[in-house]
Backbone as JSON Lines, residues from 0, in Angstrom:
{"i":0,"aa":"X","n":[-119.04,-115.84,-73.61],"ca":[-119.88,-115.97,-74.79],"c":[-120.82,-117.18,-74.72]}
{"i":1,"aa":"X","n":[-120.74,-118.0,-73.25],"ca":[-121.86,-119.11,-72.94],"c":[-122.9,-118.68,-72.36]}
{"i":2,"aa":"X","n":[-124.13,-118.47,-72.91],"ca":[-125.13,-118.08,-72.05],"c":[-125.62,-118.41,-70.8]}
{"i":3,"aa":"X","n":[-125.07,-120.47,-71.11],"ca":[-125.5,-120.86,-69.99],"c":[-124.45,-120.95,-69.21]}
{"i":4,"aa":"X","n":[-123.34,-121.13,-68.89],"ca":[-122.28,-120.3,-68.32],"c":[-122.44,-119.53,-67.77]}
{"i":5,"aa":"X","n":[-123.18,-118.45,-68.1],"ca":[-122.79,-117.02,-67.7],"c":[-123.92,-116.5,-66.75]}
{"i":6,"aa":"X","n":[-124.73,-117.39,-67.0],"ca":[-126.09,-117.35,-66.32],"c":[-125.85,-118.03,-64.91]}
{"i":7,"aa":"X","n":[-125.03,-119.55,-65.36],"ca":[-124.96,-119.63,-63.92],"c":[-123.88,-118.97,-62.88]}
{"i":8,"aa":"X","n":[-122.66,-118.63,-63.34],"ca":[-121.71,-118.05,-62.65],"c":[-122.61,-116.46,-62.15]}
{"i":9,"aa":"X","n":[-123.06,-115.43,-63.28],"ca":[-123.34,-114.43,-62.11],"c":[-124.94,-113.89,-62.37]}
{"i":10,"aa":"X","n":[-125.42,-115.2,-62.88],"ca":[-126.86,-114.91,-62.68],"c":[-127.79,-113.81,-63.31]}
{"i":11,"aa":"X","n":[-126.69,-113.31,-64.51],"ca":[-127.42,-112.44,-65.61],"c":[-127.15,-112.74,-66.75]}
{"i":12,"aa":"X","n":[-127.74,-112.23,-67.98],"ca":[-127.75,-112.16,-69.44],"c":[-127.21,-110.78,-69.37]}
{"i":13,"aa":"X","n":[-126.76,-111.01,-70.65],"ca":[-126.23,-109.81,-70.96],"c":[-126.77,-109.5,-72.43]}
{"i":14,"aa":"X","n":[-127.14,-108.32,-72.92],"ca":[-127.8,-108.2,-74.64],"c":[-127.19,-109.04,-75.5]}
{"i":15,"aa":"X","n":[-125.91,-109.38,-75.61],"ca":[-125.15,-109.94,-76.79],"c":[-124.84,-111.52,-75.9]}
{"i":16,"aa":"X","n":[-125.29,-112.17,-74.99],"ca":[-124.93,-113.46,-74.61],"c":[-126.46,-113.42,-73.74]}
{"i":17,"aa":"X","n":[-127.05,-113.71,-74.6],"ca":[-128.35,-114.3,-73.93],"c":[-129.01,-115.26,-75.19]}
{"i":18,"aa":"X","n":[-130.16,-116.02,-74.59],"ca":[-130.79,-116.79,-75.6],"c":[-131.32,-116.3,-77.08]}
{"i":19,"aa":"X","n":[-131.22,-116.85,-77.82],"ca":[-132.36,-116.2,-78.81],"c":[-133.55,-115.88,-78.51]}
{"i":20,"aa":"X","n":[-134.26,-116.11,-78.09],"ca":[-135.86,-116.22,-77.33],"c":[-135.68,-114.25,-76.75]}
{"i":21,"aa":"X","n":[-134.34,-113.9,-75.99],"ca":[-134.08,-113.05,-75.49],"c":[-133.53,-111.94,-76.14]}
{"i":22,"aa":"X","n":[-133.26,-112.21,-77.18],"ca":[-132.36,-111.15,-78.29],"c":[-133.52,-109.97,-78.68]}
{"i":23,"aa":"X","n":[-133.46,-108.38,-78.68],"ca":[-134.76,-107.96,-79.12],"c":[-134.79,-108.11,-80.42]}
{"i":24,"aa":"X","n":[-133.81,-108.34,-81.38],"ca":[-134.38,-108.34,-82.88],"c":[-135.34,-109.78,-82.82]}
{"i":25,"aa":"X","n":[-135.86,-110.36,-81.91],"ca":[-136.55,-111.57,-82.2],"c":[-138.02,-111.23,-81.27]}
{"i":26,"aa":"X","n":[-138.17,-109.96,-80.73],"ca":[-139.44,-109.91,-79.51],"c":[-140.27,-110.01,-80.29]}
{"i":27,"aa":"X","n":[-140.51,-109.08,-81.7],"ca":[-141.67,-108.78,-82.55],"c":[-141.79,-110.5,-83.02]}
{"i":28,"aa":"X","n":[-140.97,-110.71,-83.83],"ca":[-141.5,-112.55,-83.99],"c":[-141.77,-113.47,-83.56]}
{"i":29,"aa":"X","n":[-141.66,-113.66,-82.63],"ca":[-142.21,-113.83,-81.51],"c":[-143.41,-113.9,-80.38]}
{"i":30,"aa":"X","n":[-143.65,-112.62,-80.26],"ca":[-144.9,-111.73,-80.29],"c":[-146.0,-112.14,-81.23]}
{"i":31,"aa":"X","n":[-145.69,-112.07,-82.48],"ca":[-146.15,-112.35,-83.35],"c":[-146.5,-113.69,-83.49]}
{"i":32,"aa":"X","n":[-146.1,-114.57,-83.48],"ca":[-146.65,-116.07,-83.28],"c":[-147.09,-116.83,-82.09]}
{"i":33,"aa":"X","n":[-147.03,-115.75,-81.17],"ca":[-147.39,-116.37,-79.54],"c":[-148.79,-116.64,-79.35]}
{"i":34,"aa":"X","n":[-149.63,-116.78,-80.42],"ca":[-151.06,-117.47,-80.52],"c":[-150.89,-118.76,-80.83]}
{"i":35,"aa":"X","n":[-149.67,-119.29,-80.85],"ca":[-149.16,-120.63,-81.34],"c":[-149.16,-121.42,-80.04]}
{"i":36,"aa":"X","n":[-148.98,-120.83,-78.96],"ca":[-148.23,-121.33,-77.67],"c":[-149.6,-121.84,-76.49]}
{"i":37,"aa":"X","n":[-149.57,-123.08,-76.21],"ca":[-150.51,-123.22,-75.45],"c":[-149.51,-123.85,-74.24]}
{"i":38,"aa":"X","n":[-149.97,-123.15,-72.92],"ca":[-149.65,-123.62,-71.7],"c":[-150.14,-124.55,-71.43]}
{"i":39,"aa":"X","n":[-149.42,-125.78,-70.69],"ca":[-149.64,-126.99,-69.76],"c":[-149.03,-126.61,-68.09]}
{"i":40,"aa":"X","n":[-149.84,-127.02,-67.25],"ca":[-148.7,-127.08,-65.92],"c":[-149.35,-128.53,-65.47]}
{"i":41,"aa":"X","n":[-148.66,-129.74,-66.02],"ca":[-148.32,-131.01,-65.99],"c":[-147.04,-131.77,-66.49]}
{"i":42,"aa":"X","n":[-147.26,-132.72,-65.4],"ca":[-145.96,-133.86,-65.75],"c":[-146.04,-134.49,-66.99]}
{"i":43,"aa":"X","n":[-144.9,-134.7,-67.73],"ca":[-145.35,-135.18,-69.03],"c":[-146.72,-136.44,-69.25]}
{"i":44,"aa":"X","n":[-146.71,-137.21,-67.93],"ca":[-147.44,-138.42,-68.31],"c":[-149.22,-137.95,-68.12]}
{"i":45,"aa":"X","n":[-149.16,-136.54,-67.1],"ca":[-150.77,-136.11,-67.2],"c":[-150.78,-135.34,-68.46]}
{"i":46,"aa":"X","n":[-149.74,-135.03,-69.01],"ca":[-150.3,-134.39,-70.37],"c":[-150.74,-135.09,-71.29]}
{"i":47,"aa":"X","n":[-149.72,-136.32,-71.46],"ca":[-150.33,-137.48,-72.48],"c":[-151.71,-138.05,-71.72]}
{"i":48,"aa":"X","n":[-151.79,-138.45,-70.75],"ca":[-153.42,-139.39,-70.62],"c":[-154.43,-137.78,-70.56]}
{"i":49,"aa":"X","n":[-153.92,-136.61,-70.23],"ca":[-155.41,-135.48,-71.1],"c":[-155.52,-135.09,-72.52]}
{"i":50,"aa":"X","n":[-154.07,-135.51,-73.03],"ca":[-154.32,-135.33,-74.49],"c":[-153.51,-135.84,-75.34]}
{"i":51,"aa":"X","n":[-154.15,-136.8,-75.25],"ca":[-153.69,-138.41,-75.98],"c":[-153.33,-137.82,-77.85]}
{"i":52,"aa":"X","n":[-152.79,-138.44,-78.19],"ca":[-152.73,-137.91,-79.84],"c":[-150.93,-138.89,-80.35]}
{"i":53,"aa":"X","n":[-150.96,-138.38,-81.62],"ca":[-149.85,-139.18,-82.43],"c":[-148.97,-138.17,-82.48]}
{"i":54,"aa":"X","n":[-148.24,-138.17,-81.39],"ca":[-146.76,-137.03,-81.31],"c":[-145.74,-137.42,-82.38]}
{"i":55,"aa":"X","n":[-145.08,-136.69,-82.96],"ca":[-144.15,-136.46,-83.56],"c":[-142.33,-136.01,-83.23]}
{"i":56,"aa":"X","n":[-142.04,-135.78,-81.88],"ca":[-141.32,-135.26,-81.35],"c":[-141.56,-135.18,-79.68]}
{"i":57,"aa":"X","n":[-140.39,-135.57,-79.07],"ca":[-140.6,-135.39,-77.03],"c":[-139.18,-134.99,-77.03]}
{"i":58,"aa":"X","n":[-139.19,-133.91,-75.8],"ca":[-138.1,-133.9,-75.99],"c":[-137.93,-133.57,-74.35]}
{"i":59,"aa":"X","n":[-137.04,-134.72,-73.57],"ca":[-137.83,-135.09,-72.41],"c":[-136.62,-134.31,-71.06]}
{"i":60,"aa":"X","n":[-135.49,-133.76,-71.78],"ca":[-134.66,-133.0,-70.78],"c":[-134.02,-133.96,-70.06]}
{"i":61,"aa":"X","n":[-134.11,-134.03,-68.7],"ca":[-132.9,-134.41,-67.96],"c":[-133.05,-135.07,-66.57]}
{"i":62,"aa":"X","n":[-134.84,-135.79,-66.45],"ca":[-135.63,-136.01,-65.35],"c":[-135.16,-138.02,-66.0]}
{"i":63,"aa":"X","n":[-135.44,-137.79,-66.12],"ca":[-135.62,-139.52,-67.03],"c":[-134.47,-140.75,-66.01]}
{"i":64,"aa":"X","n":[-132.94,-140.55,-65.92],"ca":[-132.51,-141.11,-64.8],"c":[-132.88,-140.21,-63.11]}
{"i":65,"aa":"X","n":[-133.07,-139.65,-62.74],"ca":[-133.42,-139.13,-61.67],"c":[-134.56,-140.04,-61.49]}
{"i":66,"aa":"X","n":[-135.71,-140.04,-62.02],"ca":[-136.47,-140.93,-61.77],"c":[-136.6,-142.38,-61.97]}
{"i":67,"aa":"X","n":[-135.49,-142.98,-62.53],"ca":[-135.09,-144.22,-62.53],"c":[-134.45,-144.64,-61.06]}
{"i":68,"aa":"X","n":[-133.87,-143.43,-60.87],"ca":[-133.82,-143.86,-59.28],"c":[-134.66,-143.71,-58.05]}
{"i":69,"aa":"X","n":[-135.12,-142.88,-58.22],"ca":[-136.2,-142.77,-56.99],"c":[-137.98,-143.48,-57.5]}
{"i":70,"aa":"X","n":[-137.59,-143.36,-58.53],"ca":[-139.52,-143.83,-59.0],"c":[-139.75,-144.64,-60.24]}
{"i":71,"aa":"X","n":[-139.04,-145.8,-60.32],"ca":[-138.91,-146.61,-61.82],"c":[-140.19,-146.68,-62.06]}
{"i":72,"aa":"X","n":[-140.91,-147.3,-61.26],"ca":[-142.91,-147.32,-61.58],"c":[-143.31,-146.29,-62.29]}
{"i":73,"aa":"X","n":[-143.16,-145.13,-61.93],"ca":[-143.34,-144.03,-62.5],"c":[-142.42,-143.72,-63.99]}
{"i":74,"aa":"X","n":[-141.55,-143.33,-64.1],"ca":[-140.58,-143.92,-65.23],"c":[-140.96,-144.87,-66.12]}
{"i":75,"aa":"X","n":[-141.47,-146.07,-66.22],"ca":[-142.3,-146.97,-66.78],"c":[-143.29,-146.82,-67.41]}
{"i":76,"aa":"X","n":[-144.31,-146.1,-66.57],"ca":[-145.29,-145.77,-66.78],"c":[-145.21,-144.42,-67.83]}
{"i":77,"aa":"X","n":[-144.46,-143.49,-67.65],"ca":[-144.59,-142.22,-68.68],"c":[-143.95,-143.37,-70.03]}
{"i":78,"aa":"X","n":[-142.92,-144.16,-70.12],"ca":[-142.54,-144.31,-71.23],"c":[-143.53,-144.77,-71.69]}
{"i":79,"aa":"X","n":[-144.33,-145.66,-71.58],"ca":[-145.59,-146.41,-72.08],"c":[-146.61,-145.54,-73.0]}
{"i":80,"aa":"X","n":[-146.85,-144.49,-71.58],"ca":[-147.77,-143.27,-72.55],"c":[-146.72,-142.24,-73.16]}
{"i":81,"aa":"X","n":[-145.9,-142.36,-73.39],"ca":[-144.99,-141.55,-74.57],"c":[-144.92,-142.52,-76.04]}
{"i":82,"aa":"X","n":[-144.72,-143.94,-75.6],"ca":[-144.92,-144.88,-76.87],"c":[-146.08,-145.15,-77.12]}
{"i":83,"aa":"X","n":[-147.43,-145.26,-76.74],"ca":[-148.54,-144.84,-76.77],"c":[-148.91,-144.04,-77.53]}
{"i":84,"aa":"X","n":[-148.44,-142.93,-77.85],"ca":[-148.5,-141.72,-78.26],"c":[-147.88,-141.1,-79.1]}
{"i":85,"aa":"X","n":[-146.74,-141.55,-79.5],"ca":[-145.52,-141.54,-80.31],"c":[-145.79,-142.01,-81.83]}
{"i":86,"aa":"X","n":[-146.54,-141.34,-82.81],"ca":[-146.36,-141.27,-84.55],"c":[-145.25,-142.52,-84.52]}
{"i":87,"aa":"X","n":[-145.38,-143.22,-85.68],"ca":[-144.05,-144.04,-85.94],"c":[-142.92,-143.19,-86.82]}
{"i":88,"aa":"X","n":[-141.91,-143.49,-86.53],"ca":[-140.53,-142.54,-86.75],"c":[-140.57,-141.37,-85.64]}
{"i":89,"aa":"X","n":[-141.39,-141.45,-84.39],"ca":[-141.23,-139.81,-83.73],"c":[-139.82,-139.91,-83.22]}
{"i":90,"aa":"X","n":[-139.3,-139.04,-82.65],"ca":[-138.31,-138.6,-82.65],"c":[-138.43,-138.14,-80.95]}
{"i":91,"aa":"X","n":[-137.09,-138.85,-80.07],"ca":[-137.55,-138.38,-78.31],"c":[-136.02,-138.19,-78.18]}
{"i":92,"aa":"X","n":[-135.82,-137.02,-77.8],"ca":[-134.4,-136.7,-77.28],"c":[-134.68,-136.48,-75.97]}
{"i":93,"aa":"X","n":[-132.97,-136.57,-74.87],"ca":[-133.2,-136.38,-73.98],"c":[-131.45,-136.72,-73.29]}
{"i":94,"aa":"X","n":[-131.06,-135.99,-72.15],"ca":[-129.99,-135.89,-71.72],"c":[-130.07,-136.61,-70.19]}
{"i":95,"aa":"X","n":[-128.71,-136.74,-69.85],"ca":[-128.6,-137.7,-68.98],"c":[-127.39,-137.47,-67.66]}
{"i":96,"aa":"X","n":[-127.68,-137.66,-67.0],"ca":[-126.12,-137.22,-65.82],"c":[-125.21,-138.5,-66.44]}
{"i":97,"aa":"X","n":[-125.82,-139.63,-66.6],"ca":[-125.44,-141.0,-66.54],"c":[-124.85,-140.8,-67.89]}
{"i":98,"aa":"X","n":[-123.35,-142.08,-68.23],"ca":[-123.18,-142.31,-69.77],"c":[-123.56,-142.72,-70.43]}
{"i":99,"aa":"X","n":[-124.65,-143.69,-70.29],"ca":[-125.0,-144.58,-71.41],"c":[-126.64,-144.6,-70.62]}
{"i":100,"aa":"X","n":[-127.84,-145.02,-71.13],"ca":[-129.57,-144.74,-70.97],"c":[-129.7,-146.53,-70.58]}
{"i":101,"aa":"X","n":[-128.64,-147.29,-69.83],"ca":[-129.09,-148.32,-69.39],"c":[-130.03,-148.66,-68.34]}
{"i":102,"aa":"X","n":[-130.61,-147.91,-67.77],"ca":[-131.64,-147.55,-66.38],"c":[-133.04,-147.29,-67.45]}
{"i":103,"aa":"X","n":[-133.03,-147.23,-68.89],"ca":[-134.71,-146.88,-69.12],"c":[-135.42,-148.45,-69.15]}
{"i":104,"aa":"X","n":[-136.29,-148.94,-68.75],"ca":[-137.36,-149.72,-68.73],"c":[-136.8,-150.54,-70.0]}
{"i":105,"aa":"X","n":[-137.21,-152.14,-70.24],"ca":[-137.22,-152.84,-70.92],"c":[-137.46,-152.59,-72.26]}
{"i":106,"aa":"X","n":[-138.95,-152.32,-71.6],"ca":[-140.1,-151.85,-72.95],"c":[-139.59,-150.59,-73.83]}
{"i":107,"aa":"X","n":[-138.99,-150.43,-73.52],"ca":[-137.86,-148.68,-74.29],"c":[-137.15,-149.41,-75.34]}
{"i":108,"aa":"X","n":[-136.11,-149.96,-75.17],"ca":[-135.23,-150.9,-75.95],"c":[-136.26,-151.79,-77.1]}
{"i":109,"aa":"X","n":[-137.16,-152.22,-76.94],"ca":[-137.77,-153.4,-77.95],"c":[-138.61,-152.19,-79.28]}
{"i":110,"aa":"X","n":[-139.03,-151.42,-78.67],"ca":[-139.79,-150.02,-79.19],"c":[-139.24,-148.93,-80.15]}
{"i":111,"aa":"X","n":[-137.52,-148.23,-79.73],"ca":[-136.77,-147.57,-79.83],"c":[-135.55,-147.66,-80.51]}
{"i":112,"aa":"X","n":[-135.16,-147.34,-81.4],"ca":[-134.29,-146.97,-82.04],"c":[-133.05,-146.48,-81.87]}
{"i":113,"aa":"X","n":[-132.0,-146.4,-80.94],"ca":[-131.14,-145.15,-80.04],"c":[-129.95,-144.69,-81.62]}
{"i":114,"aa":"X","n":[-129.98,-143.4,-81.71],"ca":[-128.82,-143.29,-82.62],"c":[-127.62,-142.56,-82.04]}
{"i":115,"aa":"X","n":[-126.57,-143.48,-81.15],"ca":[-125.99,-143.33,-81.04],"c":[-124.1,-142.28,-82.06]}
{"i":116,"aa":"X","n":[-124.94,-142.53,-83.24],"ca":[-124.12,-142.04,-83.93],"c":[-123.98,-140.74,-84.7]}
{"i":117,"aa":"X","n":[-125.23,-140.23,-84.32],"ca":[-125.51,-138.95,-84.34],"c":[-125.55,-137.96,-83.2]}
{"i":118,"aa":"X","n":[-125.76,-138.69,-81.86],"ca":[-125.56,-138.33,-80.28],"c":[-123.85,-137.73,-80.18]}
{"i":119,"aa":"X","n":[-123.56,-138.96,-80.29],"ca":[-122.05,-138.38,-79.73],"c":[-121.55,-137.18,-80.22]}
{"i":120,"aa":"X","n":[-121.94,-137.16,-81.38],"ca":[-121.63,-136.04,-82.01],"c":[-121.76,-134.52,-81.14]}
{"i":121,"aa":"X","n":[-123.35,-134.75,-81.26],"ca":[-124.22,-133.83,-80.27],"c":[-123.77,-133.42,-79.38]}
{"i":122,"aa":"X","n":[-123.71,-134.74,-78.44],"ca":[-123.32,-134.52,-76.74],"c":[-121.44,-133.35,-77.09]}
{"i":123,"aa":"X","n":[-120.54,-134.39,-78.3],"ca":[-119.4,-133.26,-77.73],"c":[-119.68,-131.72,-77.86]}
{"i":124,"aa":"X","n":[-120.63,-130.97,-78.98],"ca":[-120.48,-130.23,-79.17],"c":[-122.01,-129.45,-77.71]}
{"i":125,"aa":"X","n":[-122.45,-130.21,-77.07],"ca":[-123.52,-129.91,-76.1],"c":[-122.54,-128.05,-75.22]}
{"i":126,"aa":"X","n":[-123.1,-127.28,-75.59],"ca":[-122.87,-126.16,-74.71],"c":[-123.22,-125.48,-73.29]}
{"i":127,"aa":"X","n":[-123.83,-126.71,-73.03],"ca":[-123.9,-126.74,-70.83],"c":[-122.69,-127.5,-70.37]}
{"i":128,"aa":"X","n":[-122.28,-128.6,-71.03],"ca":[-121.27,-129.37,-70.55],"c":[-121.51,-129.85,-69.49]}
{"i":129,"aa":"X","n":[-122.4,-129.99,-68.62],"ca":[-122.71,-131.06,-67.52],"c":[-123.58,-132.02,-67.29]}
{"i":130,"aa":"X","n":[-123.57,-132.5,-68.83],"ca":[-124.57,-134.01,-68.97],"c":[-123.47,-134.99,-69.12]}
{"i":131,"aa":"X","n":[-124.06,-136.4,-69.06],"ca":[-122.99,-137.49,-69.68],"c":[-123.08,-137.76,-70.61]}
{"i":132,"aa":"X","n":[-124.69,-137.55,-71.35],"ca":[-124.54,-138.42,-72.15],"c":[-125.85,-137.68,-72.81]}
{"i":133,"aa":"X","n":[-126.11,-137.78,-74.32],"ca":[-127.1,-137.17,-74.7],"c":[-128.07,-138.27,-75.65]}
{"i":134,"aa":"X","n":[-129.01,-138.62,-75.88],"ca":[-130.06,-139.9,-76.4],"c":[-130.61,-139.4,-77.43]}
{"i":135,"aa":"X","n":[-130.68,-139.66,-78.93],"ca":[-131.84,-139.76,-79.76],"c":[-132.47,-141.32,-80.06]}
{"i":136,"aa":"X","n":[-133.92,-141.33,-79.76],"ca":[-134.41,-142.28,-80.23],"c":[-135.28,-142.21,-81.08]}
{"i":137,"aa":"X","n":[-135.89,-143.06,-82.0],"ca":[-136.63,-143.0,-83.13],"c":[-137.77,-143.81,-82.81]}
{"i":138,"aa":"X","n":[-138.74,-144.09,-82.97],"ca":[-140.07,-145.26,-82.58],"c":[-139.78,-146.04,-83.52]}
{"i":139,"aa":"X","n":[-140.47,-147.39,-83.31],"ca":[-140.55,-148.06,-84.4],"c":[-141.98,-147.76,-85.05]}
């Protein structure tokens, strides 16, 4: 009954254990609002310097320590143009192999908000089960 489970063990959906996105009582609505949807094929940080604006929400997945290890410069640099860009109160979630988001840049911490006390929560009830650790931050 885990989609993502089930997806990875034998590499199909099934009608009744697949995403919502995938369910057909949802194609027509869907369908229906897909004039909403604009494609990017960029890294988050060329999306922000082509279209700079006051975000409200990032929601940055699971790249964020990976590139703390191989490319902190880089890492640095997107957080900058994510706080750059970031409405005050926006809202940046994001998951982690690691337990705790001690590898993000300085400038993250003085900026950011972490609510740890709404995370944990999150992370136990997280239905992939192979993160460590799950992050909400708030802007200042």
């Amino acid at each position: 009954d885990n989609y993502f489970w089930r997806v990875y063990i034998t590499g199909s959906y099934t009608p009744r254990c697949c995403p919502e996105y995938l369910k057909k009582e949802n194609f027509v609505p869907l369908a229906d609002r897909s004039d909403r949807i604009t494609l990017h094929t960029a890294t988050l940080s060329e999306f922000l310097r082509q279209n700079p604006g006051s975000y409200t929400h990032f929601v940055l997945l699971d790249h964020q320590d990976w590139m703390a290890n191989t490319n902190p410069g880089e890492l640095r640099r997107e957080w900058q143009l994510i706080l750059d860009n970031a409405a005050p109160g926006a809202k940046i979630l994001f998951r982690s192999a690691c337990q705790n988001a001690d590898f993000l840049p300085d400038l993250v911490r003085d900026k950011i908000t972490f609510q740890p006390h709404l995370t944990g929560k999150l992370h136990r009830s997280d239905r992939v089960g192979t993160y460590g650790s799950t992050h909400l931050g708030i802007a200042h």
